[in-house]
Amino acid sequence: MAWFIIFISIIIVFVMLFRYLRKREMEAFREADMSVFEDFKAKREKKLVDPIELKAKAFLASGGAKKSMTATLSAQESSQPNESAYVLKKDLFDEVHRLFYENLERVAGKKFRIFVSVPLHEFIRTGPDKGNEPGLRGKHVSFLLCNKNAMTVACGIQLRGAGSDPDRQFNFLKELFRQIEKPLLDFPLVSNISEAEIRENLQDIFAESDLARSCPRCGREMMMRKAIKGKNAGKKFWVCTEFPSCKGITRIGRFS
Ligand SMILES: [Zn+2]
């Protein structure tokens, strides 16, 4: 029995000693100057090598590289080691599109959603009579104006002059918009198109959007209806095409 008590005591002493040492260690860790560790971390990150770069170097060493690639790699090596492969541009889009967008936003931003450089296949699909017509992939329209509620296409705007064959490109777009029965406006690809000029060209689009209302509840198209009876008899309303499942109704002339 005595031996057993001694054995237990020894274990308790060990446990307490261990806990004391651990506590001391934790305190030392908390008080430590962390900059040493940070420095170590920075050094380690610098040493990490991009696997693609490694492959490229191996490729170069095997003697199969083109001169241009050698130039790119050596340029990378000579610059700062932390330079990324992708860098955020200072501005969105190119200057012409950006300036045009800013003016367009001021003119039409309240009424329309404006999308920039929209791939055609996002809002047009090829019909059954496609035949040998060229496909839509890889083609864009500079701007697309959509009705705010319904998210339906109101019109396209093309800045003419971009791309390798601008006239052919524009004629293709024109024909496409004719077929989908949506207007396509065009402006020259220059940076000094004024707000007034844009507003003047958008007159018809604004007028049309006033006629084509969208339901405030579900966003679908609305039809003009006349109340036959009740206290509003004789008055005209915009009624959702989904009526009666959707009760979206607005008085004509309520909105400007
Ligand atoms: Zn509705």
Coordinates of C-alpha atoms and ligand atoms in Angstrom, one line a residue, residues 215 218 240 246, ligand 1:
C215 CA -45.4 45.2 -64.1
C218 CA -43.5 40.7 -61.4
C240 CA -50.1 43.0 -65.9
C246 CA -50.6 38.8 -60.7
Ligands
ZN1 ZN -47.3 41.2 -62.9

